[in-house]
C-alpha positions as MATLAB code, in Angstrom:
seq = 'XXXXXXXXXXXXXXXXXXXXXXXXXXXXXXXXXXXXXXXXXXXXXXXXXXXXXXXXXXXXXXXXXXXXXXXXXXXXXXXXXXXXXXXXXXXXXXXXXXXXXXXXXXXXXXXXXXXXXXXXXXXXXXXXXXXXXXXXXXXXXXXXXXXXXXXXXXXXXXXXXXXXXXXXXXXXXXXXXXXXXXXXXXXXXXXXXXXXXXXXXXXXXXXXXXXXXXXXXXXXXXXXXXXXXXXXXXXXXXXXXXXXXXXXXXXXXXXXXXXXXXXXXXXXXXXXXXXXXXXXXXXXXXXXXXXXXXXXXXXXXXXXXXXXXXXXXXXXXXXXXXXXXXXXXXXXXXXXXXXXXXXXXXXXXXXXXXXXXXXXXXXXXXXXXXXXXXXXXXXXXXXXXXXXXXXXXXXXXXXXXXXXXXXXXXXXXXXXXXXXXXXXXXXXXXXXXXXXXXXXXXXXXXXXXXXXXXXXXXXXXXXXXXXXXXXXXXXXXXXXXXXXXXXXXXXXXXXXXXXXXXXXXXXXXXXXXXXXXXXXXXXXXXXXXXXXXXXXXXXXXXXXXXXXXXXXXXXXXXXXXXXXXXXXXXXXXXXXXXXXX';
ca = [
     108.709   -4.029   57.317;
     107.479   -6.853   55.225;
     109.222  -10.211   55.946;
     108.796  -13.614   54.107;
     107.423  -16.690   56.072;
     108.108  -19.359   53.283;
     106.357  -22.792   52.844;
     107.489  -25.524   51.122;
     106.034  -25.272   47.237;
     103.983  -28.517   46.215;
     106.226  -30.859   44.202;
     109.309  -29.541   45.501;
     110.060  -30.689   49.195;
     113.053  -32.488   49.243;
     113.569  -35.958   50.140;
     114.963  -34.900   53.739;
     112.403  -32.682   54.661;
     109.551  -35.112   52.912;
     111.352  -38.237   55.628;
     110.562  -35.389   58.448;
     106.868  -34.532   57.929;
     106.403  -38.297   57.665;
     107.456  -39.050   60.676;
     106.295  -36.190   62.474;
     102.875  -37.414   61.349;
     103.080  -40.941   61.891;
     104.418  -39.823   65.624;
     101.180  -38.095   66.186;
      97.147  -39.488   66.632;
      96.217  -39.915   63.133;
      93.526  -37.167   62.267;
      89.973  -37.863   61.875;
      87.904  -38.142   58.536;
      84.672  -36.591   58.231;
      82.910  -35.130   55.317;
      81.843  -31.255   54.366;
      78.684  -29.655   52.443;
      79.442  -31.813   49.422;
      79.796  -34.835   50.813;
      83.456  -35.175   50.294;
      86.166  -36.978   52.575;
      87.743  -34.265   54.795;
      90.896  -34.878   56.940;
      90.830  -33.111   60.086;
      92.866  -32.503   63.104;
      95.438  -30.514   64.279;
      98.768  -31.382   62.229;
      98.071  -31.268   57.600;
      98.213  -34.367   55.963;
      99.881  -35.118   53.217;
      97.021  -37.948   51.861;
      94.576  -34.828   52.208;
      93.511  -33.742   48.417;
      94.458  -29.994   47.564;
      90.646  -29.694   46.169;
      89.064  -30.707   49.044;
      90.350  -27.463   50.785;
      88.869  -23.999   50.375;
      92.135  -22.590   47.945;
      93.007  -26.079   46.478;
      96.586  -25.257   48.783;
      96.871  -22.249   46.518;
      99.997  -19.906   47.315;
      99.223  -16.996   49.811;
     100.894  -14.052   50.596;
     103.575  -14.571   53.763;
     104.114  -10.745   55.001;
     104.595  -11.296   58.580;
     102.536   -8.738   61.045;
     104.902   -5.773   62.629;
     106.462   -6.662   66.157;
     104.831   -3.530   67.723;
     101.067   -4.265   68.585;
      98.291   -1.966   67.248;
      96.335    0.615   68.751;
      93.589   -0.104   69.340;
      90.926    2.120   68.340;
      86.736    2.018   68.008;
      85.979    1.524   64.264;
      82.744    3.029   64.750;
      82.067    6.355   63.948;
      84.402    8.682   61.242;
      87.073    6.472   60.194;
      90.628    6.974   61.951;
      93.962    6.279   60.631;
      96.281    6.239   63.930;
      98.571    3.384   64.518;
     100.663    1.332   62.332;
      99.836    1.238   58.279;
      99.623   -2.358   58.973;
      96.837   -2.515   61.630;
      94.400   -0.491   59.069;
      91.976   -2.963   57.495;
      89.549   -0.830   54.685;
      86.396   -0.495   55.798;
      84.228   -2.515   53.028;
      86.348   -5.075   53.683;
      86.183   -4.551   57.493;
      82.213   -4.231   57.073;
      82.033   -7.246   55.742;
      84.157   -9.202   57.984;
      82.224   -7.896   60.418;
      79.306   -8.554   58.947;
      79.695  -11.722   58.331;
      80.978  -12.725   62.035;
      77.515  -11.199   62.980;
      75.747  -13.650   60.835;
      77.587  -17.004   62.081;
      76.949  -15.895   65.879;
      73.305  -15.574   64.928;
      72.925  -19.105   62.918;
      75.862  -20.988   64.536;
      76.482  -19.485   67.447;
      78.102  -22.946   68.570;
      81.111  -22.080   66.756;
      82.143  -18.249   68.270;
      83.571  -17.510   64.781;
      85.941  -14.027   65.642;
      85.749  -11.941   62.902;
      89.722  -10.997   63.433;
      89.962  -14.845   62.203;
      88.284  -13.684   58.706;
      90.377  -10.652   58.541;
      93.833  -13.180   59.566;
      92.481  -14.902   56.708;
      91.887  -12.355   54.038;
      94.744  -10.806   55.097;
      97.263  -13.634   53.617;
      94.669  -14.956   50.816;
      94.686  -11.324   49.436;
      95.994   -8.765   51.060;
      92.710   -7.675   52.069;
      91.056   -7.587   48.442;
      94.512   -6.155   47.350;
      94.532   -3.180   49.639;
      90.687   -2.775   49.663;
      89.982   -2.007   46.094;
      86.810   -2.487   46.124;
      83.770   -0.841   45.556;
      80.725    0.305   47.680;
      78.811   -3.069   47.267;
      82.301   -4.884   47.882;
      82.585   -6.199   44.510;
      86.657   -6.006   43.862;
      87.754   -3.446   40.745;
      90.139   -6.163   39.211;
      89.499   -9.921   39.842;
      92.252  -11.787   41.835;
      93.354  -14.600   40.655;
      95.627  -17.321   41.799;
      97.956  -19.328   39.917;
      96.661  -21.929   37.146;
      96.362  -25.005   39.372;
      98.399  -27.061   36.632;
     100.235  -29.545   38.701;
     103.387  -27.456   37.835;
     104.877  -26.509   41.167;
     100.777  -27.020   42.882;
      98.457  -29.066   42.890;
      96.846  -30.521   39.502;
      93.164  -29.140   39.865;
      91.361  -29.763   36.283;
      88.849  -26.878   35.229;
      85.293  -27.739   37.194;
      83.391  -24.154   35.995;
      83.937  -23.501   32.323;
      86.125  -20.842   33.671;
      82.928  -19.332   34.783;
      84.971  -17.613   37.655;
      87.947  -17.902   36.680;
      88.351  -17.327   33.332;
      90.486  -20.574   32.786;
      88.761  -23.367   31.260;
      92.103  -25.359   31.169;
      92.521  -25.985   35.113;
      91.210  -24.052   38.465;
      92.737  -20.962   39.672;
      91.433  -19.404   43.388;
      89.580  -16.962   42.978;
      88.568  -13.648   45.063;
      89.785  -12.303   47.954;
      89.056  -15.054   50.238;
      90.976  -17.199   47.463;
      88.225  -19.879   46.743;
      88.621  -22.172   44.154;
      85.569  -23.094   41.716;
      85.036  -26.784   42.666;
      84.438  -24.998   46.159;
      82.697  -22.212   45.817;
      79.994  -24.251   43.896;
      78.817  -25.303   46.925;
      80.196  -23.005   49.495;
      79.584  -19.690   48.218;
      76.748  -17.023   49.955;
      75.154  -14.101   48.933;
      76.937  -11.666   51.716;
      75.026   -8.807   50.486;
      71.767   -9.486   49.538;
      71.914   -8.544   46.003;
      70.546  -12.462   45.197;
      74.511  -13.631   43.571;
      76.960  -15.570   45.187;
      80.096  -13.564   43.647;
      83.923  -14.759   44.925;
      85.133  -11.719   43.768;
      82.562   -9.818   46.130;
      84.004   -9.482   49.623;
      80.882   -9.652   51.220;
      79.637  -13.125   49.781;
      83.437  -14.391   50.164;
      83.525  -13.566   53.849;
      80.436  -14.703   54.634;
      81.373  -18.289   52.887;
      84.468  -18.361   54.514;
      82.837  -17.903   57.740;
      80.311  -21.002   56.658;
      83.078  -22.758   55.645;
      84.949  -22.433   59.035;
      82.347  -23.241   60.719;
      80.775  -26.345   58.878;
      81.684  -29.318   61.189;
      80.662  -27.781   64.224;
      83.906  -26.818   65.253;
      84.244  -24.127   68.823;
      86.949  -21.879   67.626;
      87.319  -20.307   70.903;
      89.622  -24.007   71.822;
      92.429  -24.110   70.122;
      91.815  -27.634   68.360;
      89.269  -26.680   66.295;
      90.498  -23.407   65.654;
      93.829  -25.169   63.860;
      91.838  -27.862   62.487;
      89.203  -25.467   60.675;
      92.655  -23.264   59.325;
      94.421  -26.210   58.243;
      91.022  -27.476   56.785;
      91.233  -23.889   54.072;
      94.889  -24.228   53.239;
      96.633  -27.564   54.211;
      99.928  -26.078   55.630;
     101.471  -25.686   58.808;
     102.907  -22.779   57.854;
      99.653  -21.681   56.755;
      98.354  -22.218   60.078;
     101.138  -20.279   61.798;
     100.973  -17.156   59.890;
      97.180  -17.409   60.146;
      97.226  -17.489   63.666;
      99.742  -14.567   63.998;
      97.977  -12.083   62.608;
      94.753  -13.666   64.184;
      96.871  -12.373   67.322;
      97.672   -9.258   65.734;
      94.530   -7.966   64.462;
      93.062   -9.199   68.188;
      94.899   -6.477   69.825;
      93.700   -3.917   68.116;
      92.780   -2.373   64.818;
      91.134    0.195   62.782;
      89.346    1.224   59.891;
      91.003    2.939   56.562;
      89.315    3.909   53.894;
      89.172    1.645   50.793;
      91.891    1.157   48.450;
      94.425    2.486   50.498;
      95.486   -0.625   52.426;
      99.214   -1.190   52.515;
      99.972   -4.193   49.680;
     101.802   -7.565   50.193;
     104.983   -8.161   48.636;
     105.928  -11.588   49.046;
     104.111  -15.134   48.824;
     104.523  -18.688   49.170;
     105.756  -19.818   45.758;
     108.775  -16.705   45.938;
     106.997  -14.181   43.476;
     106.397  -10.511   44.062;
     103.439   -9.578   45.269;
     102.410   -7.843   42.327;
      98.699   -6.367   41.515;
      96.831   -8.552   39.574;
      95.672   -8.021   35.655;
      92.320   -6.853   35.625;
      90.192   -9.637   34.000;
      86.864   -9.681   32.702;
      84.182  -13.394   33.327;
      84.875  -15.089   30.284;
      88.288  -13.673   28.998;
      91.152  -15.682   28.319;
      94.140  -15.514   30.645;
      97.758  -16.209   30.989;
      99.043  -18.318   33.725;
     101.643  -17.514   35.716;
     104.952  -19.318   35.048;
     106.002  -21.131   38.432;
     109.013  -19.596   39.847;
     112.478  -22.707   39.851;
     112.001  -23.610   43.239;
     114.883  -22.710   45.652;
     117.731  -25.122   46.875;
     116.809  -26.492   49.934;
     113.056  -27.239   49.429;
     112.283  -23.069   48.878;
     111.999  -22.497   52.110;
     114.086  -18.963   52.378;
     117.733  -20.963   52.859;
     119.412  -19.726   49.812;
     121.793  -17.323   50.032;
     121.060  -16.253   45.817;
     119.389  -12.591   45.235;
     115.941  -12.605   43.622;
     116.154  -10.968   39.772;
     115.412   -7.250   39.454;
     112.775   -6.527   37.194;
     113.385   -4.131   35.218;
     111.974   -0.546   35.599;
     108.493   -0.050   33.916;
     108.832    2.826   31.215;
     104.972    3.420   31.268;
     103.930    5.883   33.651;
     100.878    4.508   35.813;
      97.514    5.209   34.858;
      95.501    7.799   37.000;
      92.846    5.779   39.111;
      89.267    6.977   37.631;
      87.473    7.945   41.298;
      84.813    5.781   42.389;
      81.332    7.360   43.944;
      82.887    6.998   47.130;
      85.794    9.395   45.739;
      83.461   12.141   44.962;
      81.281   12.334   48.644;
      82.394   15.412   49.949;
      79.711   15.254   52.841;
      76.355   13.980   54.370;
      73.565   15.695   54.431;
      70.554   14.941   57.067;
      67.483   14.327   54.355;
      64.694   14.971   56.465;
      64.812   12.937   59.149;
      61.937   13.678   62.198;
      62.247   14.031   65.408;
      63.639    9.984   66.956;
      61.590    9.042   69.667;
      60.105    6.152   70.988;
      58.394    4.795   74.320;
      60.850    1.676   75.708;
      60.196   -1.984   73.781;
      58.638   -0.293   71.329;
      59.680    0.356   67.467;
      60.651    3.835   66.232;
      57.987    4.910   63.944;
      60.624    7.381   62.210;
      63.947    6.360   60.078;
      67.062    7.825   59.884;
      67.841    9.408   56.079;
      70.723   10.565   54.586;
      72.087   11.712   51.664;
      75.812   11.915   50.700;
      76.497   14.899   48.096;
      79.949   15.881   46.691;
      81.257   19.862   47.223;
      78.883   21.469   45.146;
      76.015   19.633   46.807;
      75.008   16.820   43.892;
      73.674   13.505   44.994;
      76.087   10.322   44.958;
      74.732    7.137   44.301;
      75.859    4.294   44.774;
      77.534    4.915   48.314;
      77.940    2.503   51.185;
      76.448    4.029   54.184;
      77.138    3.298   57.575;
      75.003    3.848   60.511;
      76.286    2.843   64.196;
      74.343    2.900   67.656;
      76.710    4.577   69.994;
      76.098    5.228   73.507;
      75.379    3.025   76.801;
      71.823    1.770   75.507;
      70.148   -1.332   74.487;
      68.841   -0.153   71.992;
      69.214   -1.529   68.237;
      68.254   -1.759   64.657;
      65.630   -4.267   63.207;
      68.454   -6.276   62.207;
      69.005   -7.010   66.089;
      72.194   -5.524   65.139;
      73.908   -2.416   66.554;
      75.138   -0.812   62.796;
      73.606   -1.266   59.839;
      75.232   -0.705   55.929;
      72.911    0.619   53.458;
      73.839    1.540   49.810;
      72.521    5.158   48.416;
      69.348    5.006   46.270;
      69.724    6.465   42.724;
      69.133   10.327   44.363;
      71.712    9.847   46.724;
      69.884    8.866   50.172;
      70.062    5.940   52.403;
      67.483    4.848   55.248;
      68.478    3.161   57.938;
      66.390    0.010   59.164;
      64.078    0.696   61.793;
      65.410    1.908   65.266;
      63.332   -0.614   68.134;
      64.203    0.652   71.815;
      65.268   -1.862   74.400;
      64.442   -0.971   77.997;
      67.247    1.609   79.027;
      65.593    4.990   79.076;
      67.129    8.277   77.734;
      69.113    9.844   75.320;
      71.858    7.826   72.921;
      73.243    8.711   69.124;
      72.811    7.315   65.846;
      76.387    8.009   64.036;
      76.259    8.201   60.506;
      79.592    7.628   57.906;
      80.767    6.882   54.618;
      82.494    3.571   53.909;
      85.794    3.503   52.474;
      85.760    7.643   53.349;
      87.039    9.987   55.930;
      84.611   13.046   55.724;
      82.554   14.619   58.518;
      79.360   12.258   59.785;
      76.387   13.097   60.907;
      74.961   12.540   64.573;
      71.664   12.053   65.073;
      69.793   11.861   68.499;
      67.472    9.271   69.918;
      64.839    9.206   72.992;
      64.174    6.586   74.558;
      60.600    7.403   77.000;
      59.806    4.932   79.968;
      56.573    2.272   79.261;
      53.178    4.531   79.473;
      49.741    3.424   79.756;
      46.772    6.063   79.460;
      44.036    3.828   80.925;
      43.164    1.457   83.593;
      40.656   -0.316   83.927;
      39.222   -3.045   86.498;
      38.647   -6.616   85.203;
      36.198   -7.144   87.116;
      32.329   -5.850   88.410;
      32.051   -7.043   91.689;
      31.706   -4.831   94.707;
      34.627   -4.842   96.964;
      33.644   -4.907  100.718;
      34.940   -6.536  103.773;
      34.190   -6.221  107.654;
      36.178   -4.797  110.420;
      39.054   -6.886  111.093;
      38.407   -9.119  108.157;
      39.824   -9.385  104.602;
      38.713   -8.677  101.323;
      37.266  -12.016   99.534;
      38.458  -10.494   96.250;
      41.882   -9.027   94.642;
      41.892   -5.918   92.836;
      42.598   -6.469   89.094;
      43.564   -3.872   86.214;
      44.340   -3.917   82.849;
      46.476   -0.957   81.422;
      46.519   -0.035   77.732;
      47.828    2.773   75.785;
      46.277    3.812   72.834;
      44.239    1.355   72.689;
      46.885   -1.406   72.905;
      48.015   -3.579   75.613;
      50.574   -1.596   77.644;
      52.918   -4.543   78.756;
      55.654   -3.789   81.315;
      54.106   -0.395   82.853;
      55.161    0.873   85.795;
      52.657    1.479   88.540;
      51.680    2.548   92.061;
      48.687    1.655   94.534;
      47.861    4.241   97.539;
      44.918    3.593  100.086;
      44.028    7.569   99.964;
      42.078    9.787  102.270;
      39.896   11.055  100.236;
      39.096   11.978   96.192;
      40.437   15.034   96.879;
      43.459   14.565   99.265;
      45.659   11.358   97.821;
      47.993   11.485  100.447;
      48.275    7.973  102.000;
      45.687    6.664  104.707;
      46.340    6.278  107.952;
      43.760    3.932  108.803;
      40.996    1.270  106.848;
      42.441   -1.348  104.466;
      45.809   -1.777  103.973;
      48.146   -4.506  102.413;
      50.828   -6.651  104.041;
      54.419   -6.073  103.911;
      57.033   -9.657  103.496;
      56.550   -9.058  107.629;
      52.699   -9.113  107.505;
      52.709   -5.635  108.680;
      50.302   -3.183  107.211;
      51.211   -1.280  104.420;
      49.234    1.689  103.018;
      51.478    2.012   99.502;
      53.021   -0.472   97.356;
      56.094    0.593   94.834;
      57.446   -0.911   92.039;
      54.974   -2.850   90.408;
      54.984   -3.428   86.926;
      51.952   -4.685   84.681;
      52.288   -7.879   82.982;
      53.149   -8.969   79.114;
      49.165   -9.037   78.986;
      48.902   -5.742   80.318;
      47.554   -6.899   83.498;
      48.452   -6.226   87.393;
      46.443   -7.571   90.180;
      47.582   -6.062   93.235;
      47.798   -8.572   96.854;
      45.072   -9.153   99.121;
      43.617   -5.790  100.970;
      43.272   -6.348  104.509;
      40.648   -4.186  106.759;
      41.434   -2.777  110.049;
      38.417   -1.878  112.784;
      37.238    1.596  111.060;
      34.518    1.169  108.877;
      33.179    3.245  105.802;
      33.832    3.799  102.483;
      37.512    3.970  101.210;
      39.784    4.695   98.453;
      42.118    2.454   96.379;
      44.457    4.879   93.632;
      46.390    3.504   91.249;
      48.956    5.507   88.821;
      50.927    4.821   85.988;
      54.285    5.710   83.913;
      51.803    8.289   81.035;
      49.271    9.501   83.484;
      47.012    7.097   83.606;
      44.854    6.700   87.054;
      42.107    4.550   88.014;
      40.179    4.898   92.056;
      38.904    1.936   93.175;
      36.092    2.238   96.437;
      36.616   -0.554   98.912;
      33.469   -0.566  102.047;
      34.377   -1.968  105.178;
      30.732   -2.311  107.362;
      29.723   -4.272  110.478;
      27.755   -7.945  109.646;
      24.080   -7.910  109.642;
      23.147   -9.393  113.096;
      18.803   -9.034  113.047;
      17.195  -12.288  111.911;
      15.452  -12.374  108.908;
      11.675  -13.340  108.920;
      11.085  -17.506  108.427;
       8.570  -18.101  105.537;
       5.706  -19.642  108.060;
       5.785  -16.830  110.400;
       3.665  -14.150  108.649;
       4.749  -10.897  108.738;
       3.974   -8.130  111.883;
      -0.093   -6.538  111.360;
      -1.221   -9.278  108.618;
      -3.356  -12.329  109.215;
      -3.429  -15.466  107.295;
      -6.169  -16.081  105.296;
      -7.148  -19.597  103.842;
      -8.937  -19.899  100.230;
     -12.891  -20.602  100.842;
     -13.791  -24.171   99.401;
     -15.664  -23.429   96.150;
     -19.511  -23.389   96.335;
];
């Protein structure tokens, strides 16, 4: 059941509760200045200020919506894979608007990682700014089917924010409004906004650029919002209310215990918000078009903040019946078809040379365009995509396909799936599975020419070196074996000639577990020769086949003295030149 959380309205806090604040903030440390991307004066710190200006926040201290999150805790479920809807109505976020939460969280951690930005937080967020774009009505590249608008920031019951776009985004060229579903106003988004989806705009109405500037803006003073004064500081920093902060942080709580994904436009819808109007779906609006503001609501006795006792009006019942929803793209996939993807395999570290297709077609089999596409690793693997990422969101080309990024295999061997699904739809997905091969090499070869030879009870002046390639490339991280053999034909281990030594400095006859270097290299420890003497063998093996027999010679030193130059040689006679006639 929806509940109201009220906040005091700007311009209408009463004397008594105005003394309060005022000494509840003059009690505490006085909060820090500092400036953000513009180069404005922030305040921040853990309690709102009242000397903080509405349009140096992210909403200019816009209303939000104050449904408060069910007592009973979600389910949690994976939202991976083909979308569920158990649990409460409440816990299900859409999954564009999910996506992009998530997507966005992904980001931060890769370019700030310093601030451990949740992605719950963004969803806590979007959930009161919007509703979660009003329920998820959205379409496949997140871009919301109505704009949402906040009230005309007229000084009338808000703050008094004077038009800084040409109502480029708003559609007000009178004063600001917040815009989107992350509910940023103009002034902000000028220099906040991101392009969340690569399409090369920086839309507020598009939920992907909105989270991802959220996140940026949460994030911008190098706040850690894993401690719990930065997290408040960076809340109160988007909407300067405590009771902002409050609600924030409960369904922060909330959507931390577990959630899961719904498809779009079925999201349950607010009803009640901060300046005590009805929730109600927003006019659709097109860039450019005049609009009508909303007329504040007569605050309520007491400051508004839920203490009268006086009923709300009833509308009125509507006499015109509600216009059938035209169906999206998304609305039409029936299923996913596989569009002639290979066979995935792949040797560990190394890129998949194939990519995952598919094509989403409606009942009778025709191609939808214009689809969001989701494609998730599952499975205990370290595998990923390109991206670094473990899913990936692709949008269906104008014949109904979408390729994944490339698959590159981490160092876990085997089998693991590739889980295909539609955004925003529950149909049937498509599994498709992935091998991952150990590191091969299909030649070895020494790096060196030198003959390898020792005498009895002596050791080997040089170490044996390979280098292992496969395909003609460096094969880096191969696994290999050395054996001291009896022969070419029997490789069963030695029991006497060289050996190595063991961490005890006893002999050794095998060594396990080596591995050839990021150059492709191994050089195996120094070979050691007992008292038998000959020629031996040195094999070594590698992950893909490849084998390489090394011949070590253990002989007896050459005692018998060589011949000095002025002794002449055994049988001969010196002969001196005659003196010229």
């Amino acid at each position: 059941m929806a509940a109201q959380f009220g906040r005091l309205r700007k311009g209408a806090v009463n004397t008594t509760v105005a003394a309060v604040v005022v000494a509840a903030l003059a009690a505490s440390q006085a909060p820090g200045v500092t400036t953000d991307d513009a180069g404005r004066k922030v305040t921040t710190g853990t309690q709102p200020s009242p000397d903080t200006p509405a349009e140096n926040s992210a909403t200019g201290n816009s209303p939000y919506y104050t449904d408060l999150p069910p007592l009973n805790s979600p389910n949690p479920s994976p939202t991976t894979g083909t979308p569920v809807t158990q649990g409460t109505s409440e816990a299900g976020i859409p999954a564009t608007v999910l996506d992009a939460y998530k997507k966005a969280a992904n980001a931060l951690q890769e370019s700030k990682p310093g601030c451990k930005l949740p992605w719950e937080l963004l969803a806590a967020i979007g959930k009161v700014e919007s509703g979660q774009a009003r329920g998820g009505r959205v379409d496949a590249n997140g871009n919301t089917l109505s704009k949402i608008l906040g009230p005309q920031l007229n000084g009338n019951g808000f703050a008094s924010i004077s038009d800084t776009d040409g109502g480029a985004y708003d559609g007000d060229s009178s004063y600001d409004r917040a815009v989107g579903p992350m509910q940023f106003i103009p002034s902000t988004w000028e220099w906040a906004g991101r392009d969340g989806n690569g399409d090369g705009k920086k839309d507020p109405n598009n939920v992907y650029d909105a989270a991802l500037a959220a996140g940026h803006y949460l994030c911008r003073f190098g706040w850690d919002l894993s401690t719990k004064g930065d997290l408040d500081s960076a809340i109160l920093s988007y909407n300067n209310s405590q009771d902002y902060l409050n609600l924030v942080l409960r369904w922060l709580e909330y959507y931390r215990k577990g959630t899961h994904e719904i498809p779009d436009g079925t999201g349950t819808l607010p009803s009640d918000r901060s300046d005590d109007t009805a929730g109600a779906s927003p006019t659709p609006t097109t860039p450019g078009s005049p609009t009508t503001p909303s007329s504040p609501s007569t605050p309520k006795p007491g400051g508004g903040d839920g203490g009268s006792t006086s009923p709300k009006p009833t509308p009125p019942p509507s006499t015109t019946p509600p216009a059938t929803p035209t169906p999206t793209p998304t609305d039409t996939v029936h299923h996913l078809e596989d569009a002639g993807t290979a066979k995935l395999s792949a040797m560990a570290g190394d890129a998949f040379t194939e990519k995952i297709t598919a094509r989403a077609e409606t009942k009778a089999g025709k191609a939808v365009p214009k689809v969001r596409i989701r494609f998730a690793i599952i499975g205990a693997t370290d595998a990923a995509f390109s991206t670094g990422e473990k899913y990936a969101t692709v949008l269906t080309n104008s014949v109904g396909e979408a390729v994944a990024p490339a698959l590159k295999a981490g160092e876990n061997t085997g089998e693991f799936v590739v889980r295909t699904t539609v955004v925003g739809r529950t149909v049937s997905g498509l599994d498709y599975t992935a091998t991952v091969t150990e590191r091969a090499a299909d030649t070895l070869a020494r790096t060196g020419e030198e003959a390898l030879t020792c005498t009895p009870g002596g050791e080997f002046a040089d170490q044996v070196e390979v280098k292992a390639t496969y395909k003609g490339a460096v094969a880096d991280k191969v696994a290999a074996t050395a054996t001291l053999i009896k022969s070419a034909d029997d490789a069963t281990e030695n029991d006497k000639g060289p050996y190595f030594k063991d961490a005890d400095g006893k002999p050794v006859r095998t060594l396990t577990g080596l591995k050839t270097d990021a150059n492709g290299l191994l050089e195996l420890p120094k070979l050691y020769a007992d008292d038998a003497t000959g020629t031996f063998l040195l094999r070594i093996n590698t992950a893909g086949g490849a084998t390489l027999t090394v011949e070590l010679k253990v002989a007896a030193a050459d005692t018998s003295p060589s011949p000095t130059p002025s002794e002449p040689a055994s049988g001969t006679e010196s002969a001196s030149p005659s003196p010229s006639a």
